[in-house]
């Protein structure tokens, strides 16, 4: 029973990280890159506006940071909940 | 040494390298053929997956599509990288924990149904074959250019090379070969971009040069580009012109499709540990980002260079003369590309000059009237040639041109090989051994794998003769199909215990069928020209083009799966236990042979 409680706690912590990460994922690409671009148009960046940068480069950099953060955090979470690979 | 010999030399040397590695690491057993053991380091794995992933679409085609459209095609950049976030967070670690070889094995076991496995195989075949068509287009263009023959013969010749190459080894040979291919393709992509960025902006890093200053005019590069293209009557480069909804859906389709493509997912079955599967996705994206951060710079700078070449005296001065194009060395690339049939010009008004402008633009029509122009005279510029022609357009040394030819082929070959492997394992492992003839020997399984590779190439070549779009657009259709069929099934299989066998089968079929139908209605049945009812400039559903429909197909898949699961028998307990075990890394062993 204990084991399964531990596993449930682990899973809900994981789901929380996934939700936060995907929210950031969506905001930088669909948000800043596309839908919110008009709102960011006042911020100029290298001959154009910040939204253009997010659409062509910024979102990619954020994606990278997200994956590495998640991998690091999850490997730590595996350990905390004792579900890591021996 | 002339350019032709130089190209042959570079392409030949790179091929010798790949074949050497493939022979050295030749696959012996079936498990080596599919999965290469499990002893590959995440960084090595990342590099190989990046080569596998970045195909003719990324290398040859994408920058050209961005160059001629500008901001609106940013979807390719965000879509083909953002998918890795989904892969790393939602699929890779769990599929690795599950520990089988193929995507359809997971679907078959999780949904406790041979039918689900069969449907998954069908979805996978449809998406992969569409994808191979796009690769073959790229191979045809690359071969056509470096052998200076028509793109059609390039396609036929290229398909033979791809086949010989893919048959050589399974994933083990492919993994190390792909590391070599990654190195070739990233060098080939980066070097010309660095040269061009230095020429135009003085910044050696193209990704930064894009947002830097154009040295000759002192203006920001992108502002300069916007000014030039609008002078010629084209749409402003950095502004949004297309439908926002379509752009969102297109980006989303590419993202979901990335996470649903079998040949990429298969890679994550073969890392040593669950924790490595998470890192591996990150490393893959690092290596992909090296190209993807450079690509928008390549596109913008090439567009600027082309406009400058066509209007050497500025957009208000005289256009380039036919004589110059035919004799000046910096225009020599135009004659070589003309031989492939992918580039052409015509002096329509007979003034000895070639005017390049947008003849559909009202302002430019007035200007044309005043100057006696009779329409745009750069009559054909296939988007897919831009990257390969780029070093020539910028007058870079011959060895750079040879290198780019080798890089383009590396990109197309590595992906074609990975796809053929996914197709052959789907047919021989999932379809024949898994369902039809379970007692098949290892030897006949390998033979079946090779025969199915050959069949897939033939189908791709036949369909590739009338491609439904530029290489990256054809490939985008494949992503739409994968997005609508495979990804939702995998995700629901891991994150929901509610979805049962009937729900998954109904969902996959619904997603695949509506998406395929939407594509065929717009691109023609089986891509045969003139059999389409609608066009992408005036699509059936408002602004939604056929390339963007994958996201809708995925939504249909999710909804149908939920409704059907709700109406049918609940998932049995042992499957719920399987899902629970997939969710925790502990106890992940090696993969076991499928049943």
XYZ file of C-alpha atoms in Angstrom:
681
model
C 0.000 0.000 0.000
C 2.860 2.304 0.977
C 4.484 1.718 -2.355
C 1.407 2.717 -4.252
C 0.955 5.901 -2.163
C 4.517 6.820 -2.939
C 3.889 6.170 -6.614
C 0.759 8.325 -6.596
C 2.603 11.204 -4.963
C 5.390 10.818 -7.502
C 2.934 10.835 -10.388
C 1.071 13.936 -9.256
C 4.358 15.793 -8.736
C 5.350 14.743 -12.252
C 2.030 15.942 -13.679
C 2.541 19.291 -11.975
C 5.964 19.741 -13.614
C 4.542 18.732 -16.973
C 1.711 21.261 -16.708
C 4.025 24.118 -15.740
C 6.500 23.253 -18.498
C 3.832 22.957 -21.164
C 2.352 26.295 -20.115
C 5.740 27.938 -20.721
C 6.125 25.974 -23.966
C 2.818 27.333 -25.251
C 3.370 30.910 -24.089
C 6.717 31.386 -25.858
C 5.691 29.772 -29.155
C 1.955 30.222 -29.702
C 1.903 33.223 -27.364
C 4.908 35.488 -27.942
C 5.652 34.068 -31.404
C 2.151 34.276 -32.875
C -0.917 35.385 -30.913
C 0.701 37.935 -28.598
C 3.070 39.268 -31.244
C 0.955 42.391 -31.881
C 1.081 43.154 -28.144
C 4.874 42.895 -28.171
C 5.275 44.949 -31.330
C 6.337 47.981 -29.301
C 9.518 46.205 -28.209
C 11.940 46.515 -31.082
C 14.648 43.951 -31.556
C 17.388 43.847 -34.203
C 15.515 45.682 -36.944
C 12.157 44.098 -36.151
C 10.119 43.284 -33.029
C 10.526 40.839 -30.172
C 7.702 38.592 -31.410
C 9.632 37.900 -34.613
C 12.660 36.884 -32.561
C 10.561 34.542 -30.435
C 9.054 32.973 -33.541
C 12.401 32.391 -35.237
C 14.865 31.824 -32.397
C 13.664 32.642 -28.897
C 11.166 29.826 -28.619
C 13.804 27.264 -29.635
C 16.131 28.443 -26.860
C 13.309 28.229 -24.312
C 12.409 24.698 -25.508
C 15.979 23.600 -24.867
C 15.998 25.057 -21.381
C 12.647 23.388 -20.635
C 13.764 19.893 -21.633
C 16.980 20.052 -19.651
C 15.210 21.502 -16.641
C 12.580 18.777 -16.749
C 15.164 15.996 -17.152
C 17.186 17.299 -14.221
C 14.130 17.847 -12.007
C 12.587 14.465 -12.802
C 15.766 12.543 -12.202
C 15.880 14.234 -8.809
C 12.201 13.452 -8.213
C 12.779 9.763 -9.064
C 15.364 9.686 -6.321
C 13.243 11.559 -3.756
C 10.403 9.119 -4.184
C 12.641 6.102 -4.379
C 11.458 5.104 -7.826
C 14.736 5.608 -9.678
C 16.452 2.802 -11.515
C 18.880 0.832 -9.383
C 39.665 21.382 -60.814
C 36.183 22.288 -62.032
C 33.111 22.457 -59.796
C 31.622 19.226 -61.117
C 34.703 17.170 -60.176
C 34.906 18.936 -56.827
C 31.270 18.064 -56.034
C 31.853 14.447 -57.015
C 34.908 14.338 -54.807
C 33.105 15.650 -51.723
C 30.017 13.528 -52.230
C 32.130 10.461 -53.024
C 34.335 10.890 -49.963
C 31.360 11.317 -47.640
C 29.670 8.216 -49.089
C 32.825 6.159 -48.682
C 32.850 7.196 -45.030
C 29.234 6.173 -44.394
C 29.509 2.876 -46.195
C 32.766 2.118 -44.387
C 31.060 2.649 -41.042
C 28.012 0.640 -42.074
C 30.180 -2.325 -43.060
C 32.225 -2.061 -39.874
C 29.114 -2.080 -37.678
C 27.036 -4.504 -39.715
C 23.874 -5.823 -38.068
C 23.891 -9.527 -37.227
C 20.803 -10.417 -35.205
C 17.297 -8.988 -35.401
C 17.650 -7.162 -32.120
C 20.780 -5.461 -33.431
C 19.009 -4.686 -36.672
C 16.256 -2.751 -34.924
C 17.733 -1.437 -31.772
C 21.511 -1.654 -31.857
C 21.746 -3.103 -28.371
C 21.292 -0.443 -25.773
C 24.802 0.735 -25.152
C 24.753 4.095 -26.905
C 25.582 7.238 -24.895
C 22.843 9.962 -24.748
C 25.060 12.529 -26.491
C 25.988 10.143 -29.305
C 22.379 9.096 -29.471
C 21.290 12.735 -29.616
C 23.613 13.399 -32.525
C 22.407 10.359 -34.447
C 18.766 11.162 -33.752
C 19.351 14.729 -34.913
C 20.775 13.452 -38.212
C 17.908 11.010 -38.528
C 15.422 13.756 -37.817
C 16.874 16.571 -39.902
C 16.052 15.545 -43.368
C 15.970 17.047 -46.802
C 13.076 19.091 -45.466
C 15.171 20.805 -42.789
C 18.408 21.009 -44.704
C 17.435 21.592 -48.308
C 13.924 22.956 -48.218
C 13.114 24.851 -45.026
C 15.334 27.931 -45.360
C 14.061 28.407 -48.922
C 10.459 28.407 -47.731
C 11.338 30.916 -45.024
C 13.318 33.053 -47.481
C 10.435 33.520 -49.883
C 7.680 33.881 -47.298
C 9.359 35.419 -44.268
C 7.740 35.459 -40.846
C 4.708 33.342 -41.801
C 6.891 30.283 -42.244
C 8.334 30.557 -38.719
C 5.958 27.658 -38.049
C 8.575 25.271 -39.404
C 11.135 26.557 -36.907
C 8.874 26.424 -33.861
C 6.997 23.303 -34.925
C 9.937 21.068 -35.665
C 11.715 21.966 -32.423
C 8.745 22.373 -30.063
C 7.756 18.770 -30.701
C 10.788 17.648 -28.732
C 9.330 19.208 -25.609
C 6.265 16.999 -26.037
C 8.440 14.004 -26.759
C 10.637 14.524 -23.701
C 7.792 15.284 -21.305
C 4.992 13.082 -22.530
C 6.412 10.049 -24.301
C 10.097 9.175 -24.312
C 10.706 8.088 -20.681
C 7.543 5.973 -20.522
C 8.081 4.238 -23.815
C 11.614 3.424 -22.737
C 10.301 1.979 -19.480
C 7.857 -0.140 -21.421
C 10.871 -1.714 -23.108
C 9.801 -3.068 -26.477
C 11.168 -2.294 -29.915
C 8.422 -0.595 -31.865
C 5.673 1.952 -31.378
C 2.982 -0.442 -32.544
C 4.099 -3.036 -29.988
C 3.369 -0.527 -27.257
C -0.021 0.310 -28.713
C -0.861 -3.400 -29.168
C 0.069 -4.265 -25.565
C -1.349 -1.204 -23.860
C -4.650 -1.513 -25.667
C -4.550 -5.339 -25.352
C -5.615 -5.739 -28.904
C -3.953 -7.107 -32.053
C -6.332 -4.882 -34.008
C -4.943 -1.784 -32.279
C -1.461 -2.941 -33.211
C -2.507 -3.476 -36.808
C -4.156 -0.047 -37.011
C -1.023 1.524 -35.529
C 1.065 -0.202 -38.206
C -1.198 1.181 -40.917
C -1.034 4.730 -39.503
C 2.714 4.438 -39.258
C 3.071 3.213 -42.830
C 0.882 5.989 -44.240
C 2.818 8.706 -42.388
C 6.250 7.219 -43.130
C 5.644 6.709 -46.839
C 4.390 10.284 -47.227
C 7.537 11.358 -45.432
C 9.761 9.302 -47.743
C 8.167 11.050 -50.753
C 9.448 14.372 -49.379
C 12.912 12.906 -48.856
C 13.021 11.530 -52.367
C 12.211 15.000 -53.701
C 15.225 16.329 -51.824
C 17.448 13.486 -52.987
C 16.337 14.099 -56.571
C 17.174 17.805 -56.410
C 20.550 17.213 -54.770
C 21.562 14.494 -57.227
C 20.172 16.495 -60.131
C 22.320 19.447 -59.190
C 25.607 17.805 -58.476
C 25.467 15.518 -61.505
C 24.006 18.405 -63.532
C 21.084 16.347 -64.794
C 17.301 16.736 -64.761
C 15.723 16.390 -61.310
C 13.703 13.385 -62.563
C 16.828 11.342 -63.309
C 18.295 12.587 -60.062
C 15.276 11.102 -58.298
C 15.661 7.682 -59.955
C 19.371 7.501 -59.350
C 18.990 8.773 -55.779
C 16.403 6.146 -54.934
C 18.822 3.368 -55.948
C 21.509 4.837 -53.707
C 19.100 5.182 -50.776
C 18.023 1.582 -51.151
C 21.543 0.185 -51.352
C 22.449 2.250 -48.370
C 19.482 1.359 -46.136
C 19.739 -2.350 -46.838
C 23.330 -2.445 -45.677
C 22.693 -2.417 -41.990
C 20.071 -1.926 -39.378
C 20.126 0.686 -36.697
C 23.527 -0.217 -35.338
C 25.253 0.575 -38.583
C 22.857 3.454 -38.977
C 23.545 4.945 -35.523
C 27.258 5.412 -36.073
C 26.835 6.342 -39.710
C 24.345 8.953 -38.636
C 26.831 10.479 -36.221
C 29.157 10.912 -39.197
C 26.275 12.279 -41.258
C 25.399 14.765 -38.563
C 28.950 16.094 -38.595
C 28.927 16.404 -42.379
C 25.538 18.070 -42.553
C 26.037 20.577 -39.752
C 29.439 21.630 -41.125
C 27.957 21.930 -44.591
C 25.081 24.045 -43.312
C 27.102 26.282 -41.022
C 30.192 27.130 -43.090
C 28.445 28.918 -45.959
C 26.160 30.652 -43.462
C 29.187 31.969 -41.562
C 30.782 33.258 -44.776
C 27.563 34.971 -45.857
C 26.929 36.444 -42.417
C 30.457 37.881 -42.427
C 29.947 39.347 -45.901
C 26.654 40.990 -45.027
C 26.897 41.876 -41.344
C 30.479 41.308 -40.240
C 29.198 38.938 -37.555
C 30.620 35.387 -37.766
C 27.573 33.870 -36.013
C 24.694 33.795 -38.516
C 22.022 33.551 -35.795
C 23.250 36.872 -34.386
C 23.988 38.402 -37.778
C 20.298 38.029 -38.652
C 19.445 40.600 -36.000
C 22.595 42.626 -36.679
C 23.485 45.484 -38.961
C 23.785 45.332 -42.735
C 27.315 46.699 -43.226
C 26.970 48.347 -46.639
C 23.800 50.286 -45.775
C 24.323 50.703 -42.025
C 20.683 49.728 -41.425
C 19.543 46.657 -39.482
C 19.666 43.664 -41.829
C 15.966 42.826 -41.465
C 14.895 46.455 -41.995
C 17.005 46.564 -45.161
C 15.460 43.318 -46.362
C 11.933 44.578 -45.658
C 12.681 47.711 -47.678
C 14.082 45.819 -50.673
C 11.332 43.234 -50.952
C 8.573 45.818 -50.626
C 10.307 47.904 -53.346
C 9.967 44.877 -55.613
C 6.287 44.524 -54.750
C 6.656 41.496 -52.479
C 5.194 41.229 -48.989
C 7.150 42.683 -46.096
C 9.484 39.977 -44.785
C 9.038 40.352 -41.039
C 5.299 41.026 -40.999
C 2.461 38.517 -40.589
C 0.334 38.094 -43.727
C -1.400 34.711 -43.489
C -4.201 33.652 -41.187
C -3.265 33.513 -37.497
C -5.481 30.488 -36.862
C -3.848 28.575 -39.675
C -0.379 29.463 -38.382
C -1.247 28.243 -34.869
C -2.719 24.993 -36.174
C 0.159 24.423 -38.577
C 2.738 24.929 -35.832
C 0.783 22.643 -33.522
C 0.496 19.937 -36.213
C 4.238 19.957 -36.766
C 4.868 19.767 -33.022
C 2.475 16.899 -32.357
C 3.623 15.163 -35.507
C 7.243 15.330 -34.374
C 6.285 13.504 -31.215
C 4.282 10.956 -33.189
C 6.777 9.960 -35.858
C 7.822 6.360 -35.388
C 11.386 6.648 -36.639
C 12.165 9.316 -34.047
C 10.313 7.648 -31.177
C 12.070 4.349 -31.918
C 15.315 6.023 -30.968
C 14.200 6.443 -27.396
C 13.560 2.732 -27.026
C 17.246 2.169 -27.355
C 18.798 4.345 -24.657
C 20.211 2.430 -21.663
C 17.992 3.948 -18.957
C 14.742 5.877 -18.432
C 16.675 8.877 -17.100
C 18.783 8.760 -20.261
C 15.658 8.928 -22.406
C 14.889 12.332 -20.853
C 18.437 13.630 -21.415
C 18.552 12.133 -24.859
C 15.615 14.234 -26.075
C 17.441 17.327 -24.796
C 20.700 16.439 -26.520
C 18.865 15.726 -29.739
C 17.324 19.175 -29.630
C 20.727 20.773 -28.924
C 22.081 19.314 -32.142
C 18.935 20.208 -34.055
C 18.953 23.763 -32.692
C 22.451 24.312 -34.097
C 20.893 24.100 -37.552
C 17.524 25.622 -36.693
C 18.984 28.793 -35.194
C 21.051 29.272 -38.367
C 18.240 28.469 -40.829
C 16.300 31.758 -40.507
C 19.564 33.643 -41.089
C 20.287 31.559 -44.190
C 16.812 32.325 -45.524
C 16.848 36.069 -44.921
C 20.405 36.557 -46.154
C 19.831 34.516 -49.304
C 16.736 36.558 -50.115
C 18.775 39.721 -49.763
C 21.574 38.346 -51.944
C 19.192 37.215 -54.682
C 17.511 40.625 -54.793
C 20.925 42.289 -54.961
C 22.075 40.035 -57.786
C 18.957 40.666 -59.824
C 19.132 44.413 -59.166
C 22.879 45.114 -59.000
C 22.265 48.873 -59.285
C 19.624 48.971 -56.570
C 15.867 48.562 -56.955
C 15.616 51.967 -58.660
C 18.449 51.279 -61.107
C 18.764 48.990 -64.118
C 18.066 45.257 -63.758
C 20.753 42.681 -64.439
C 21.356 42.067 -68.144
C 21.022 38.720 -69.901
C 24.591 39.092 -71.057
C 25.797 39.460 -67.471
C 23.864 36.351 -66.398
C 25.385 34.374 -69.219
C 28.976 35.532 -68.814
C 29.739 36.970 -65.361
C 31.130 34.341 -62.954
C 28.893 35.421 -60.042
C 25.875 34.439 -62.158
C 27.254 31.055 -63.253
C 25.007 29.250 -60.738
C 21.948 30.341 -62.682
C 23.026 28.415 -65.765
C 23.879 25.273 -63.775
C 20.545 25.313 -61.968
C 18.706 25.930 -65.212
C 19.866 22.454 -66.294
C 17.898 20.853 -63.452
C 14.741 22.526 -64.715
C 14.192 24.136 -61.314
C 15.306 27.668 -62.214
C 14.467 29.667 -65.302
C 14.314 33.188 -66.697
C 12.999 34.768 -69.875
C 13.508 38.199 -71.345
C 9.813 38.748 -72.063
C 10.041 42.360 -73.257
C 13.262 41.798 -75.196
C 15.162 44.654 -73.535
C 18.177 42.456 -72.797
C 17.562 42.693 -69.063
C 15.882 40.398 -66.542
C 13.421 42.234 -64.300
C 12.583 40.366 -61.116
C 9.525 41.732 -59.283
C 6.065 40.767 -58.112
C 3.887 41.252 -61.197
C 0.701 40.670 -59.205
C 1.288 43.837 -57.176
C -0.677 46.905 -58.374
C 2.067 49.466 -57.618
C 4.618 47.397 -59.474
C 2.244 46.922 -62.403
C 2.137 50.704 -62.744
C 5.927 50.881 -62.567
C 6.196 48.066 -65.125
C 3.824 49.922 -67.454
C 5.952 53.054 -67.210
C 9.203 51.151 -67.857
C 7.950 48.772 -70.522
C 8.309 45.592 -68.443
C 6.104 42.699 -69.427
C 5.907 40.667 -66.259
C 8.389 39.078 -63.869
C 11.240 37.630 -65.888
C 12.799 35.385 -63.261
C 10.083 32.948 -64.249
C 10.985 29.988 -62.096
C 12.772 29.750 -58.775
C 12.037 26.464 -57.002
C 12.209 27.086 -53.246
C 13.993 23.796 -52.686
C 17.125 24.881 -54.544
C 17.865 27.871 -52.342
C 20.072 26.209 -49.720
C 22.033 24.182 -52.252
C 22.510 27.206 -54.490
C 23.217 29.537 -51.585
C 27.044 29.294 -51.543
C 27.098 29.883 -55.309
C 24.741 32.844 -54.990
C 27.157 34.363 -52.478
C 30.167 33.526 -54.717
C 31.796 31.302 -52.086
C 34.793 29.086 -52.977
C 34.228 25.816 -54.844
C 34.968 23.518 -51.909
C 32.103 25.074 -49.925
C 29.722 24.248 -52.763
C 30.971 20.638 -52.827
C 30.548 20.433 -49.073
C 26.949 21.646 -49.246
C 26.131 19.056 -51.909
C 27.506 16.351 -49.590
C 25.580 17.803 -46.625
C 22.279 17.907 -48.472
C 22.659 14.290 -49.474
C 23.659 13.320 -45.933
C 20.477 14.908 -44.597
C 18.221 13.221 -47.123
C 19.939 9.846 -46.904
C 20.048 9.593 -43.135
C 16.350 10.306 -42.786
C 15.360 8.115 -45.687
C 17.331 5.256 -44.117
C 15.738 5.806 -40.698
C 12.266 5.887 -42.228
C 12.864 2.789 -44.295
C 13.996 1.049 -41.143
C 10.777 2.067 -39.381
C 8.729 0.900 -42.365
C 10.543 -2.404 -42.654
C 10.273 -3.143 -38.942
C 6.573 -2.304 -39.048
C 6.007 -4.779 -41.865
C 8.317 -7.602 -40.849
C 8.211 -7.332 -37.057
C 4.716 -6.062 -36.327
C 2.717 -7.251 -39.289
C 4.311 -10.550 -40.344
C 5.965 -11.870 -37.197
C 3.523 -10.206 -34.807
C 0.327 -11.213 -36.571
C 0.433 -13.255 -39.730
C 3.305 -15.708 -39.383
C 4.485 -15.779 -35.755
C 6.779 -18.761 -36.367
C 8.882 -16.964 -38.930
C 12.626 -17.485 -38.575
C 15.004 -14.613 -37.865
C 16.450 -14.996 -41.319
C 13.168 -14.705 -43.177
C 12.202 -11.781 -40.931
C 15.319 -9.928 -42.086
C 14.526 -10.815 -45.699
C 10.958 -9.549 -45.313
C 12.350 -6.352 -43.792
C 14.493 -5.772 -46.867
C 11.747 -6.547 -49.347
C 9.431 -4.079 -47.621
C 12.157 -1.408 -47.833
C 12.350 -1.929 -51.581
C 8.571 -1.774 -51.951
C 8.416 1.436 -49.892
C 11.022 3.099 -52.117
C 9.181 2.150 -55.300
C 5.914 3.561 -53.944
C 7.663 6.744 -52.797
C 9.310 7.275 -56.177
C 6.051 6.772 -58.073
C 4.168 9.158 -55.807
C 7.182 11.485 -55.698
C 6.979 12.089 -59.440
C 4.036 14.391 -58.730
C 4.965 15.775 -55.327
C 2.152 17.562 -53.486
C 4.376 20.564 -52.711
C 7.958 21.579 -52.003
C 9.899 18.987 -49.996
C 9.215 20.594 -46.616
C 5.521 20.886 -47.427
C 5.246 17.225 -48.399
C 6.997 16.344 -45.179
C 4.593 18.612 -43.272
C 1.723 16.475 -44.574
C 3.427 13.384 -43.139
C 3.626 15.160 -39.781
C -0.059 15.967 -39.936
C -0.833 12.282 -40.439
C 1.403 11.206 -37.560
C -0.087 13.928 -35.366
C -3.632 12.790 -36.040
C -3.049 9.077 -35.575
C -0.062 7.946 -33.482
C 0.563 10.722 -30.965
C -2.898 10.782 -29.332
C -2.906 6.983 -28.938
C 0.507 6.990 -27.265
C -0.330 9.889 -24.993
C -3.683 8.509 -23.891
C -2.072 5.119 -23.385
C 0.278 6.609 -20.799
C -1.771 9.364 -19.184
C -5.192 7.764 -19.033
C -6.315 4.341 -17.849
C -9.818 5.049 -19.108
C -9.047 4.642 -22.778
C -9.659 1.020 -23.735
C -9.035 -1.113 -26.812
C -12.156 -0.040 -28.719
C -11.576 3.639 -27.907
C -7.982 3.597 -29.117
C -8.796 1.804 -32.369
C -11.749 4.083 -33.129
C -9.716 7.178 -32.245
C -6.739 6.275 -34.422
C -8.922 5.355 -37.380
C -11.024 8.507 -37.068
C -7.935 10.739 -36.812
C -6.182 9.072 -39.728
C -9.209 8.955 -42.001
C -10.350 12.574 -41.571
C -6.811 13.882 -41.995
C -6.075 11.766 -45.032
C -9.411 12.755 -46.538
C -8.731 16.447 -45.947
C -5.272 16.125 -47.522
C -6.519 14.211 -50.563
C -9.368 16.687 -51.082
C -6.806 19.496 -51.296
C -3.771 17.791 -52.806
C -5.478 15.262 -55.076
C -6.233 11.583 -54.443
C -2.929 9.819 -53.850
C -1.390 13.146 -54.879
C -2.436 12.650 -58.508
C -2.671 16.156 -60.009
C -6.087 17.631 -60.821
C -8.043 15.143 -58.713
C -8.437 17.657 -55.884
C -11.760 19.330 -55.091
C -10.327 22.246 -53.092
C -7.042 24.127 -53.061
C -4.929 25.363 -50.172
C -5.436 28.939 -51.269
C -9.176 28.462 -50.728
C -9.519 25.559 -48.275
C -12.689 23.690 -47.318
C -12.693 24.833 -43.684
C -12.113 28.589 -43.523
C -8.395 29.378 -43.397
C -7.255 25.837 -42.475
C -4.846 24.470 -45.081
C -4.294 20.757 -45.569
C -0.829 21.017 -43.997
C -2.396 22.382 -40.800
C -5.158 19.811 -40.476
C -3.136 17.345 -38.366
C -3.953 19.273 -35.192
C -7.682 18.981 -35.910
C -7.246 15.295 -36.749
C -5.554 14.793 -33.380
C -8.454 16.498 -31.629
C -10.911 14.217 -33.449
C -8.805 11.247 -32.337
C -8.915 12.309 -28.658
C -12.659 12.992 -28.683
C -13.636 9.782 -30.481
C -11.394 7.709 -28.210
C -13.002 9.204 -25.077
C -16.564 8.763 -26.294
C -16.082 5.177 -27.508
C -14.176 4.212 -24.343
C -17.018 5.578 -22.256
C -19.525 3.393 -24.075
C -17.555 0.145 -24.004
C -16.118 -2.216 -21.382
C -13.666 -0.793 -18.868
C -9.911 -1.389 -19.162
C -9.009 -4.642 -17.331
C -6.975 -4.532 -14.124
C -3.779 -6.037 -15.566
C -3.626 -3.236 -18.121
C -4.114 -0.631 -15.402
C -1.172 -2.271 -13.631
C 0.855 -2.071 -16.843
C 0.126 1.668 -17.117
C 1.089 2.164 -13.474
C 4.384 0.367 -14.046
C 5.169 2.399 -17.174
C 4.800 5.584 -15.151
C 7.674 4.844 -12.756
C 11.244 4.352 -13.907
C 12.103 1.683 -11.323
C 12.544 -1.782 -12.741
C 13.295 -0.806 -16.343
C 15.218 -3.689 -17.795
C 16.418 -4.241 -21.308
C 13.915 -4.616 -24.086
C 12.456 -8.049 -24.621
C 11.688 -9.682 -27.912
C 8.085 -9.016 -28.934
C 5.559 -11.814 -29.050
